[in-house]
Short mmCIF file of C-alpha atoms and ligand atoms in Angstrom, two decimals:
data_model
loop_
_atom_site.label_atom_id
_atom_site.label_comp_id
_atom_site.label_asym_id
_atom_site.label_seq_id
_atom_site.Cartn_x
_atom_site.Cartn_y
_atom_site.Cartn_z
CA UNK A 1 77.94 95.71 13.03
CA UNK A 2 74.73 94.51 14.71
CA UNK A 3 71.95 92.92 12.72
CA UNK A 4 69.78 95.94 13.57
CA UNK A 5 72.20 98.19 11.77
CA UNK A 6 71.96 95.89 8.74
CA UNK A 7 68.23 96.51 8.64
CA UNK A 8 68.70 100.25 8.88
CA UNK A 9 70.82 100.04 5.75
CA UNK A 10 67.62 99.30 3.84
CA UNK A 11 66.15 102.52 5.19
CA UNK A 12 63.68 102.75 8.05
CA UNK A 13 61.02 104.47 5.96
CA UNK A 14 61.29 101.91 3.18
CA UNK A 15 61.05 99.11 5.68
CA UNK A 16 58.02 100.55 7.43
CA UNK A 17 56.25 101.08 4.15
CA UNK A 18 57.11 97.55 3.12
CA UNK A 19 55.95 95.95 6.36
CA UNK A 20 52.79 98.07 6.45
CA UNK A 21 51.74 96.83 3.04
CA UNK A 22 52.22 93.15 3.80
CA UNK A 23 49.28 90.88 4.50
CA UNK A 24 51.74 88.42 6.06
CA UNK A 25 54.30 89.27 8.72
CA UNK A 26 57.81 90.66 8.62
CA UNK A 27 60.30 89.32 11.12
CA UNK A 28 63.44 91.29 11.86
CA UNK A 29 66.50 90.92 14.08
CA UNK A 30 65.45 91.54 17.65
CA UNK A 31 61.93 90.19 17.15
CA UNK A 32 60.92 87.33 19.41
CA UNK A 33 60.43 84.97 16.45
CA UNK A 34 63.65 85.96 14.66
CA UNK A 35 65.71 82.92 15.63
CA UNK A 36 62.97 80.52 14.66
CA UNK A 37 62.25 82.45 11.43
CA UNK A 38 65.85 82.54 10.23
CA UNK A 39 66.51 78.83 10.87
CA UNK A 40 66.17 76.06 8.34
CA UNK A 41 66.16 72.27 8.59
CA UNK A 42 69.94 71.99 8.05
CA UNK A 43 71.61 73.56 11.11
CA UNK A 44 74.95 73.62 9.28
CA UNK A 45 73.78 76.94 7.85
CA UNK A 46 73.45 79.49 10.62
CA UNK A 47 72.63 82.74 8.85
CA UNK A 48 71.27 86.13 9.91
CA UNK A 49 69.01 87.69 7.31
CA UNK A 50 68.07 91.37 7.52
CA UNK A 51 64.42 90.36 7.36
CA UNK A 52 62.17 87.41 6.81
CA UNK A 53 59.04 88.23 4.82
CA UNK A 54 56.38 85.66 5.65
CA UNK A 55 54.20 85.95 2.59
CA UNK A 56 50.45 85.36 2.88
CA UNK A 57 49.79 85.48 -0.85
CA UNK A 58 50.93 86.50 -4.31
CA UNK A 59 50.68 90.21 -3.49
CA UNK A 60 53.19 89.77 -0.66
CA UNK A 61 55.50 87.84 -2.96
CA UNK A 62 55.38 90.59 -5.59
CA UNK A 63 56.10 93.15 -2.89
CA UNK A 64 59.06 91.23 -1.48
CA UNK A 65 60.63 90.61 -4.88
CA UNK A 66 60.27 94.34 -5.63
CA UNK A 67 62.01 95.24 -2.33
CA UNK A 68 64.94 92.89 -3.01
CA UNK A 69 65.29 94.24 -6.54
CA UNK A 70 65.05 97.93 -5.63
CA UNK A 71 67.38 97.61 -2.63
CA UNK A 72 69.83 95.32 -4.39
CA UNK A 73 69.69 92.82 -1.55
CA UNK A 74 70.34 89.06 -1.66
CA UNK A 75 67.05 87.19 -1.91
CA UNK A 76 66.57 83.68 -0.49
CA UNK A 77 63.35 81.91 -1.49
CA UNK A 78 61.98 79.40 1.00
CA UNK A 79 59.34 76.75 0.41
CA UNK A 80 59.73 74.03 3.05
CA UNK A 81 63.22 75.12 4.18
CA UNK A 82 64.89 71.74 3.51
CA UNK A 83 67.66 73.04 1.22
CA UNK A 84 70.77 71.01 2.00
CA UNK A 85 73.21 73.76 0.87
CA UNK A 86 71.25 76.32 2.92
CA UNK A 87 69.96 78.40 0.03
CA UNK A 88 66.70 79.22 1.78
CA UNK A 89 68.35 81.50 4.30
CA UNK A 90 71.03 84.14 3.93
CA UNK A 91 73.16 86.74 5.70
CA UNK A 92 72.03 90.39 5.57
CA UNK A 93 69.49 89.82 2.82
CA UNK A 94 65.80 89.01 2.49
CA UNK A 95 64.23 85.63 3.09
CA UNK A 96 61.00 85.30 1.12
CA UNK A 97 59.24 82.69 3.20
CA UNK A 98 56.23 80.98 1.58
CA UNK A 99 55.36 78.86 4.63
CA UNK A 100 52.04 80.64 5.35
CA UNK A 101 50.82 79.70 1.85
CA UNK A 102 49.62 76.15 2.36
CA UNK A 103 46.25 75.90 0.66
CA UNK A 104 45.43 72.92 -1.55
CA UNK A 105 42.48 72.50 -3.88
CA UNK A 106 41.78 69.10 -5.39
CA UNK A 107 39.82 69.17 -8.65
CA UNK A 108 38.34 65.70 -8.85
CA UNK A 109 36.95 66.09 -12.36
CA UNK A 110 40.34 67.09 -13.75
CA UNK A 111 42.16 64.75 -11.32
CA UNK A 112 44.48 67.62 -10.45
CA UNK A 113 45.56 69.51 -7.37
CA UNK A 114 46.57 73.14 -7.13
CA UNK A 115 48.89 73.57 -4.14
CA UNK A 116 50.26 76.79 -2.76
CA UNK A 117 54.03 76.89 -2.74
CA UNK A 118 54.51 76.77 1.04
CA UNK A 119 52.93 73.32 1.33
CA UNK A 120 54.91 70.48 2.84
CA UNK A 121 54.43 66.95 1.56
CA UNK A 122 52.27 66.12 4.55
CA UNK A 123 49.87 68.91 3.54
CA UNK A 124 49.50 67.81 -0.06
CA UNK A 125 49.32 64.11 0.84
CA UNK A 126 46.55 64.76 3.38
CA UNK A 127 44.36 66.54 0.84
CA UNK A 128 44.93 64.23 -2.14
CA UNK A 129 44.68 61.04 -0.08
CA UNK A 130 41.21 62.04 1.01
CA UNK A 131 40.31 60.84 -2.47
CA UNK A 132 42.86 58.01 -2.81
CA UNK A 133 45.02 60.19 -5.08
CA UNK A 134 48.71 61.10 -4.83
CA UNK A 135 51.71 62.46 -6.66
CA UNK A 136 55.31 61.25 -6.10
CA UNK A 137 56.29 62.84 -2.81
CA UNK A 138 59.24 63.03 -0.45
CA UNK A 139 60.51 60.26 1.79
CA UNK A 140 60.23 62.71 4.69
CA UNK A 141 56.91 64.50 4.98
CA UNK A 142 58.29 67.78 6.42
CA UNK A 143 60.05 68.52 3.11
CA UNK A 144 58.55 71.32 1.05
CA UNK A 145 56.83 70.54 -2.25
CA UNK A 146 58.35 73.54 -4.03
CA UNK A 147 62.10 73.05 -3.92
CA UNK A 148 61.50 69.31 -4.15
CA UNK A 149 59.41 69.54 -7.33
CA UNK A 150 61.49 72.21 -9.08
CA UNK A 151 64.65 70.10 -8.64
CA UNK A 152 63.14 66.73 -9.58
CA UNK A 153 61.39 64.67 -6.94
CA UNK A 154 62.44 61.07 -6.22
CA UNK A 155 60.08 59.31 -3.83
CA UNK A 156 58.23 56.08 -3.18
CA UNK A 157 56.14 56.45 -6.36
CA UNK A 158 58.97 57.39 -8.73
CA UNK A 159 59.02 54.10 -10.66
CA UNK A 160 55.26 53.97 -10.93
CA UNK A 161 54.42 57.68 -11.56
CA UNK A 162 57.75 59.28 -12.54
CA UNK A 163 59.53 62.18 -10.88
CA UNK A 164 57.34 64.70 -9.12
CA UNK A 165 58.05 67.24 -11.85
CA UNK A 166 56.74 64.76 -14.44
CA UNK A 167 53.32 65.29 -12.86
CA UNK A 168 53.60 69.10 -12.81
CA UNK A 169 50.97 70.48 -15.17
CA UNK A 170 51.59 74.17 -14.54
CA UNK A 171 52.80 76.76 -12.07
CA UNK A 172 52.16 80.39 -11.19
CA UNK A 173 55.42 82.33 -11.10
CA UNK A 174 56.50 85.80 -10.01
CA UNK A 175 59.47 86.78 -12.17
CA UNK A 176 62.41 89.05 -11.31
CA UNK A 177 60.85 91.99 -13.15
CA UNK A 178 57.65 91.69 -11.14
CA UNK A 179 55.45 89.91 -13.66
CA UNK A 180 52.97 87.24 -12.56
CA UNK A 181 52.88 84.45 -15.15
CA UNK A 182 51.32 81.06 -15.56
CA UNK A 183 53.74 78.51 -17.00
CA UNK A 184 52.40 75.37 -18.65
CA UNK A 185 52.70 73.44 -21.88
CA UNK A 186 50.58 76.18 -23.53
CA UNK A 187 51.76 79.32 -21.76
CA UNK A 188 55.44 80.28 -21.55
CA UNK A 189 56.48 76.74 -22.46
CA UNK A 190 60.20 77.69 -22.28
CA UNK A 191 59.69 78.71 -18.63
CA UNK A 192 57.64 75.61 -17.94
CA UNK A 193 60.42 73.43 -19.39
CA UNK A 194 63.10 75.23 -17.32
CA UNK A 195 61.15 75.13 -14.04
CA UNK A 196 61.00 71.35 -14.24
CA UNK A 197 64.57 70.60 -13.15
CA UNK A 198 66.12 74.08 -13.15
CA UNK A 199 65.15 74.74 -9.53
CA UNK A 200 64.49 78.24 -8.23
CA UNK A 201 66.45 80.03 -10.95
CA UNK A 202 63.58 81.58 -12.86
CA UNK A 203 61.29 83.20 -10.34
CA UNK A 204 59.20 82.57 -7.24
CA UNK A 205 56.65 79.83 -7.85
CA UNK A 206 53.53 80.70 -5.91
CA UNK A 207 51.41 77.65 -6.73
CA UNK A 208 51.88 74.31 -8.44
CA UNK A 209 49.33 72.31 -10.43
CA UNK A 210 49.80 68.56 -10.26
CA UNK A 211 48.27 65.74 -12.27
CA UNK A 212 47.26 63.19 -9.65
CA UNK A 213 47.51 59.40 -9.75
CA UNK A 214 45.07 56.85 -8.40
CA UNK A 215 47.10 55.14 -5.68
CA UNK A 216 44.36 54.17 -3.28
CA UNK A 217 44.64 54.55 0.46
CA UNK A 218 46.95 51.64 1.22
CA UNK A 219 50.36 50.60 -0.06
CA UNK A 220 52.31 47.45 0.70
CA UNK A 221 55.43 48.93 2.17
CA UNK A 222 58.06 48.61 4.87
CA UNK A 223 61.67 47.98 5.77
CA UNK A 224 63.78 44.86 6.11
CA UNK A 225 67.09 44.83 8.02
CA UNK A 226 70.20 42.69 7.56
CA UNK A 227 73.51 42.72 9.50
CA UNK A 228 76.39 44.73 8.03
CA UNK A 229 78.52 41.58 7.89
CA UNK A 230 76.24 40.39 5.06
CA UNK A 231 76.33 43.71 3.21
CA UNK A 232 78.08 42.34 0.11
CA UNK A 233 75.65 39.46 -0.31
CA UNK A 234 72.67 41.76 0.31
CA UNK A 235 73.83 44.39 -2.18
CA UNK A 236 74.41 41.79 -4.89
CA UNK A 237 71.07 40.22 -4.15
CA UNK A 238 69.41 43.64 -4.19
CA UNK A 239 70.78 44.29 -7.67
CA UNK A 240 69.36 40.99 -8.90
CA UNK A 241 66.00 41.62 -7.27
CA UNK A 242 65.86 45.07 -8.87
CA UNK A 243 66.40 43.55 -12.32
CA UNK A 244 63.13 41.67 -11.97
CA UNK A 245 61.10 44.36 -10.15
CA UNK A 246 57.87 45.67 -11.62
CA UNK A 247 57.48 49.44 -12.09
CA UNK A 248 54.84 49.51 -9.33
CA UNK A 249 57.61 48.75 -6.83
CA UNK A 250 60.11 51.40 -5.73
CA UNK A 251 62.93 50.38 -3.37
CA UNK A 252 66.11 51.70 -1.87
CA UNK A 253 69.00 50.39 0.21
CA UNK A 254 70.22 52.30 3.23
CA UNK A 255 73.69 51.43 4.57
CA UNK A 256 73.26 52.83 8.03
CA UNK A 257 73.60 52.38 11.78
CA UNK A 258 70.54 50.94 13.49
CA UNK A 259 68.65 53.40 15.67
CA UNK A 260 66.95 51.92 18.76
CA UNK A 261 63.74 51.13 16.90
CA UNK A 262 61.39 48.95 18.93
CA UNK A 263 60.98 46.32 16.24
CA UNK A 264 64.77 45.76 15.94
CA UNK A 265 66.40 43.28 18.32
CA UNK A 266 68.35 45.08 21.05
CA UNK A 267 71.64 43.52 20.00
CA UNK A 268 71.33 45.35 16.67
CA UNK A 269 70.85 48.81 18.21
CA UNK A 270 73.82 51.05 17.44
CA UNK A 271 75.30 48.50 15.03
CA UNK A 272 75.76 48.96 11.32
CA UNK A 273 72.96 47.39 9.29
CA UNK A 274 71.70 47.17 5.73
CA UNK A 275 68.10 48.33 5.48
CA UNK A 276 65.96 47.92 2.37
CA UNK A 277 62.86 50.04 2.14
CA UNK A 278 60.15 49.52 -0.44
CA UNK A 279 56.72 50.57 -1.53
CA UNK A 280 54.41 48.56 -3.78
CA UNK A 281 51.84 51.07 -5.05
CA UNK A 282 49.33 48.87 -6.85
CA UNK A 283 47.04 45.97 -6.20
CA UNK A 284 47.64 45.19 -2.50
CA UNK A 285 47.30 41.42 -2.91
CA UNK A 286 50.43 41.27 -5.04
CA UNK A 287 52.60 43.39 -2.74
CA UNK A 288 53.87 40.55 -0.61
CA UNK A 289 54.95 38.53 -3.64
CA UNK A 290 56.48 41.57 -5.36
CA UNK A 291 58.60 42.50 -2.36
CA UNK A 292 59.59 38.91 -1.40
CA UNK A 293 62.85 38.85 -3.42
CA UNK A 294 64.08 41.82 -1.38
CA UNK A 295 63.21 40.26 1.96
CA UNK A 296 65.21 37.05 1.78
CA UNK A 297 68.68 38.29 0.97
CA UNK A 298 70.37 37.28 4.23
CA UNK A 299 69.79 36.94 7.96
CA UNK A 300 66.66 39.02 8.61
CA UNK A 301 66.99 41.12 11.78
CA UNK A 302 63.51 42.61 11.34
CA UNK A 303 60.93 42.77 8.57
CA UNK A 304 58.12 45.28 8.91
CA UNK A 305 56.67 45.04 5.40
CA UNK A 306 52.87 45.10 5.58
CA UNK A 307 49.94 47.01 4.14
CA UNK A 308 50.16 50.59 5.47
CA UNK A 309 48.03 53.66 4.88
CA UNK A 310 49.89 55.64 2.22
CA UNK A 311 49.89 58.77 4.41
CA UNK A 312 51.38 56.85 7.35
CA UNK A 313 54.10 55.37 5.14
CA UNK A 314 54.91 58.83 3.81
CA UNK A 315 55.54 59.94 7.41
CA UNK A 316 57.17 56.75 8.71
CA UNK A 317 60.76 57.95 8.30
CA UNK A 318 60.19 61.48 9.67
CA UNK A 319 61.62 60.78 13.17
CA UNK A 320 64.89 59.59 11.63
CA UNK A 321 65.55 62.91 9.86
CA UNK A 322 64.92 65.64 12.42
CA UNK A 323 65.57 69.34 11.98
CA UNK A 324 68.61 70.82 13.72
CA UNK A 325 71.49 68.49 12.81
CA UNK A 326 74.45 69.26 10.54
CA UNK A 327 73.86 67.76 7.13
CA UNK A 328 75.66 67.40 3.83
CA UNK A 329 74.34 65.35 0.88
CA UNK A 330 76.19 64.39 -2.28
CA UNK A 331 74.85 62.24 -5.09
CA UNK A 332 75.88 60.33 -8.18
CA UNK A 333 73.70 58.70 -10.82
CA UNK A 334 74.82 55.20 -11.78
CA UNK A 335 73.95 53.78 -15.20
CA UNK A 336 74.12 50.32 -13.65
CA UNK A 337 75.20 49.05 -10.26
CA UNK A 338 78.41 47.38 -11.49
CA UNK A 339 80.72 45.31 -9.25
CA UNK A 340 83.19 48.19 -8.91
CA UNK A 341 80.44 50.53 -7.70
CA UNK A 342 79.20 48.00 -5.16
CA UNK A 343 82.74 47.50 -3.89
CA UNK A 344 83.13 51.27 -3.48
CA UNK A 345 79.91 51.44 -1.50
CA UNK A 346 80.97 48.54 0.73
CA UNK A 347 84.35 50.01 1.47
CA UNK A 348 82.79 53.44 2.21
CA UNK A 349 80.34 51.72 4.57
CA UNK A 350 83.29 50.15 6.39
CA UNK A 351 84.80 53.61 6.84
CA UNK A 352 81.63 55.45 7.81
CA UNK A 353 82.74 58.30 10.07
CA UNK A 354 79.77 58.35 12.44
CA UNK A 355 76.47 56.67 13.27
CA UNK A 356 74.33 59.31 11.54
CA UNK A 357 76.17 59.05 8.20
CA UNK A 358 74.45 56.93 5.58
CA UNK A 359 74.62 55.74 2.00
CA UNK A 360 71.35 55.45 0.10
CA UNK A 361 71.11 53.49 -3.14
CA UNK A 362 67.77 54.16 -4.90
CA UNK A 363 66.56 52.12 -7.84
CA UNK A 364 65.24 54.44 -10.57
CA UNK A 365 63.83 53.55 -14.00
CA UNK A 366 60.19 52.68 -14.62
CA UNK A 367 57.94 55.64 -15.39
CA UNK A 368 60.77 58.14 -14.79
CA UNK A 369 62.83 56.60 -17.62
CA UNK A 370 59.92 56.64 -20.09
CA UNK A 371 59.75 60.44 -20.17
CA UNK A 372 61.79 61.85 -23.10
CA UNK A 373 65.03 63.34 -21.79
CA UNK A 374 64.54 66.69 -23.51
CA UNK A 375 60.94 67.28 -22.43
CA UNK A 376 62.02 68.80 -19.10
CA UNK A 377 65.27 70.22 -17.70
CA UNK A 378 65.70 66.98 -15.74
CA UNK A 379 67.52 65.04 -18.45
CA UNK A 380 69.34 62.24 -16.63
CA UNK A 381 66.76 59.52 -17.03
CA UNK A 382 68.60 56.55 -18.45
CA UNK A 383 70.47 55.64 -15.26
CA UNK A 384 69.20 52.70 -13.22
CA UNK A 385 70.28 54.01 -9.81
CA UNK A 386 71.22 57.06 -7.80
CA UNK A 387 73.52 57.01 -4.79
CA UNK A 388 72.97 59.68 -2.15
CA UNK A 389 75.70 59.93 0.47
CA UNK A 390 74.66 61.63 3.68
CA UNK A 391 77.32 63.17 5.91
CA UNK A 392 75.53 63.99 9.15
CA UNK A 393 76.56 64.89 12.69
CA UNK A 394 74.60 66.15 15.71
CA UNK A 395 76.49 69.47 15.63
CA UNK A 396 79.62 71.03 14.16
CA UNK A 397 81.93 68.52 15.83
CA UNK A 398 83.13 66.00 13.26
CA UNK A 399 81.06 67.55 10.48
CA UNK A 400 84.09 68.41 8.29
CA UNK A 401 85.14 64.75 8.37
CA UNK A 402 81.62 63.63 7.46
CA UNK A 403 81.59 66.04 4.50
CA UNK A 404 85.01 64.82 3.38
CA UNK A 405 83.84 61.22 3.56
CA UNK A 406 80.70 61.98 1.48
CA UNK A 407 82.77 63.77 -1.14
CA UNK A 408 85.26 60.94 -1.24
CA UNK A 409 82.56 58.30 -1.81
CA UNK A 410 80.93 60.14 -4.68
CA UNK A 411 84.26 60.99 -6.30
CA UNK A 412 85.28 57.34 -6.10
CA UNK A 413 82.01 56.35 -7.77
CA UNK A 414 82.63 58.68 -10.69
CA UNK A 415 84.27 62.09 -10.47
CA UNK A 416 82.50 63.21 -13.67
CA UNK A 417 79.21 61.41 -13.08
CA UNK A 418 75.90 63.23 -13.25
CA UNK A 419 74.48 64.51 -9.97
CA UNK A 420 71.01 65.46 -8.72
CA UNK A 421 70.59 69.06 -7.59
CA UNK A 422 68.26 68.20 -4.73
CA UNK A 423 70.79 65.75 -3.28
CA UNK A 424 73.70 68.20 -3.49
CA UNK A 425 75.01 70.00 -0.43
CA UNK A 426 76.80 72.74 -2.29
CA UNK A 427 76.20 75.11 -5.19
CA UNK A 428 79.57 75.41 -6.86
CA UNK A 429 79.49 75.94 -10.62
CA UNK A 430 81.03 72.53 -11.33
CA UNK A 431 78.41 70.74 -9.19
CA UNK A 432 75.60 72.57 -10.99
CA UNK A 433 77.11 71.76 -14.39
CA UNK A 434 77.35 68.10 -13.34
CA UNK A 435 73.58 67.98 -12.92
CA UNK A 436 72.83 68.80 -16.57
CA UNK A 437 73.98 67.50 -19.95
CA UNK A 438 75.56 70.35 -22.04
CA UNK A 439 72.50 70.88 -24.28
CA UNK A 440 70.19 71.07 -21.28
CA UNK A 441 72.51 73.52 -19.56
CA UNK A 442 72.60 75.77 -22.64
CA UNK A 443 68.81 75.80 -22.82
CA UNK A 444 68.63 76.65 -19.10
CA UNK A 445 71.03 79.59 -19.59
CA UNK A 446 68.82 80.84 -22.41
CA UNK A 447 65.71 80.64 -20.18
CA UNK A 448 67.63 82.42 -17.42
CA UNK A 449 68.50 85.25 -19.79
CA UNK A 450 64.84 85.60 -20.70
CA UNK A 451 63.35 85.44 -17.22
CA UNK A 452 66.10 86.58 -14.83
CA UNK A 453 68.84 88.37 -16.79
CA UNK A 454 70.26 90.13 -13.71
CA UNK A 455 70.42 86.91 -11.69
CA UNK A 456 68.21 88.18 -8.88
CA UNK A 457 67.47 84.54 -8.09
CA UNK A 458 71.02 83.40 -7.45
CA UNK A 459 70.79 81.75 -4.03
CA UNK A 460 70.21 78.34 -5.57
CA UNK A 461 72.02 75.80 -7.72
CA UNK A 462 72.72 78.76 -9.90
CA UNK A 463 72.40 78.86 -13.68
CA UNK A 464 74.17 82.14 -14.34
CA UNK A 465 73.10 84.22 -17.32
CA UNK A 466 75.86 85.00 -19.81
CA UNK A 467 77.44 88.35 -19.02
P1 LIG B 501 63.72 75.11 0.52
O1 LIG B 501 64.92 75.12 1.38
O2 LIG B 501 62.55 75.89 0.94
O3 LIG B 501 64.09 75.54 -0.93
C1 LIG B 501 65.23 75.02 -1.60
C2 LIG B 501 65.48 75.87 -2.80
O4 LIG B 501 64.44 75.64 -3.75
C3 LIG B 501 65.43 77.37 -2.53
O5 LIG B 501 66.68 77.82 -2.14
C4 LIG B 501 64.97 77.93 -3.85
O6 LIG B 501 66.08 78.04 -4.69
C5 LIG B 501 64.06 76.85 -4.34
N1 LIG B 501 62.66 77.12 -4.02
C6 LIG B 501 61.94 76.65 -2.99
N2 LIG B 501 60.67 77.06 -3.08
C7 LIG B 501 60.60 77.81 -4.18
C8 LIG B 501 59.54 78.49 -4.84
N3 LIG B 501 58.31 78.47 -4.37
N4 LIG B 501 59.82 79.16 -5.97
C9 LIG B 501 61.07 79.18 -6.48
N5 LIG B 501 62.09 78.53 -5.92
C10 LIG B 501 61.86 77.85 -4.79
N6 LIG B 501 64.62 64.93 -2.48
C11 LIG B 501 64.08 63.96 -3.22
O7 LIG B 501 64.05 64.05 -4.45
N7 LIG B 501 63.51 62.86 -2.63
C12 LIG B 501 63.45 62.71 -1.30
O8 LIG B 501 62.89 61.76 -0.80
C13 LIG B 501 64.05 63.72 -0.48
N8 LIG B 501 64.03 63.62 0.85
C14 LIG B 501 64.58 64.62 1.60
C15 LIG B 501 64.52 64.50 2.99
C16 LIG B 501 65.07 65.49 3.78
C17 LIG B 501 64.98 65.38 5.28
C18 LIG B 501 65.69 66.62 3.17
C19 LIG B 501 66.32 67.66 4.02
C20 LIG B 501 65.75 66.72 1.81
C21 LIG B 501 65.18 65.73 0.99
N9 LIG B 501 65.22 65.79 -0.38
C22 LIG B 501 64.63 64.83 -1.14
C23 LIG B 501 65.87 66.95 -1.03
C24 LIG B 501 64.83 68.02 -1.31
O9 LIG B 501 64.17 67.71 -2.52
C25 LIG B 501 65.49 69.39 -1.45
O10 LIG B 501 66.20 69.69 -0.28
C26 LIG B 501 64.47 70.48 -1.75
O11 LIG B 501 65.12 71.64 -2.17
C27 LIG B 501 63.61 70.79 -0.55
O12 LIG B 501 62.56 71.64 -0.91
P2 LIG B 501 62.07 72.75 0.15
O13 LIG B 501 61.00 73.55 -0.51
O14 LIG B 501 61.76 72.10 1.44
O15 LIG B 501 63.40 73.56 0.31
#
């Protein structure tokens, strides 16, 4: 069966009527832009949708949801297209692509921003930073704000400002039955609760309102690199440094292989290294002192900590995470970084299957931990760290081994440990359950039954309604 025949299954007349009523564009198999339109950041998911609806506004979103519902077709919702498990594309169904919707309005009096759901972090950062404001954003600026926020949001401001969803003040949502609702603490509070951590299960979010934080234009940030031979000493030292870190400082360790970065000595290129990244988002004069304990943990190969424009720092890692590779992420929250956990990380680092595979250890806590666990659907807040294991290869060759390695590391860290939906490369029921404590999961099922009882929105870390 050719992809064209798949489209005809919808019905040519229905399709023409649909496309004719759209303010945005409809891309179908055979169109010049089809290959670009169907692709997402993670090339491990090569899918062929029947159509991609590039929505220009809420009316287009309503129209596309109605088409998926009436035709009984799979519906993939796409914000920035960075889904690791590939949920923002599909075979033979509809991709609702929000990428044309990238407007941002900053309300200085309210210190809030309303961002359309197709914005990437670089869009929102550019507008809010015009005024020295920000909300916790992604480590890579090409990531979409929507999927990121609805799943959680761990970035360079997480210890100072909390998760991204902790700054979400409201959202406009198109539900499965075609209603257009505003969810906030005052309106549809059950939906607002579920959206903050429950991902794309409850509808298509068309805009997000954020409370903004005064960050200023400059942060003291950077990376320091140590040789892999000193990994044990550096990890132990990192743990000690974290214990004394102020909430204004967010750091992470990356057990990785050095790319040929110009500031790294040539002898380190292509060798395994321990990198520590950090961002001090407060009074610039204290940044050097605050980050010092992290920058003297061994033989320093390079240290590029310095004052940086916040926007530049938000984009600094972009070249290291390009679109088009094969990717698999798997994560585990750690209550503490105990000796056994550190040993597991070290041994996994020794067995890393390829130069693009990495282990990230993020320190959490701070503002994120001060939010009551039941106030949003993101309930795992009392853990000090999260480990994100990245299995990555240039193409399909060796990818299965990289996935196996990532699974093995997280299982060794705690087979029953809590996981983070946004750092999860699969959507199996047990992985989704592992992201939520039982009470949270029950509440999410109840919200699902209210807002999407037929599970129209199922291409996600799915919370299935009870049958
Ligand atoms: P998409 O692929 O567009 O969407 C993912 C899913 O979210 C969709 O399948 C859908 O279910 C849902 N969704 C998206 N938009 C909407 C909407 N408007 N309404 C309803 N549902 C929607 N996470 C972190 O916490 N911190 C990081 O620093 C971080 N860095 C990352 C860096 C890279 C390079 C990548 C690939 C991922 C990173 N992530 C990070 C994970 C990221 O949060 C998730 O992949 C997230 O889902 C990406 O959002 P998106 O809108 O780009 O994804």
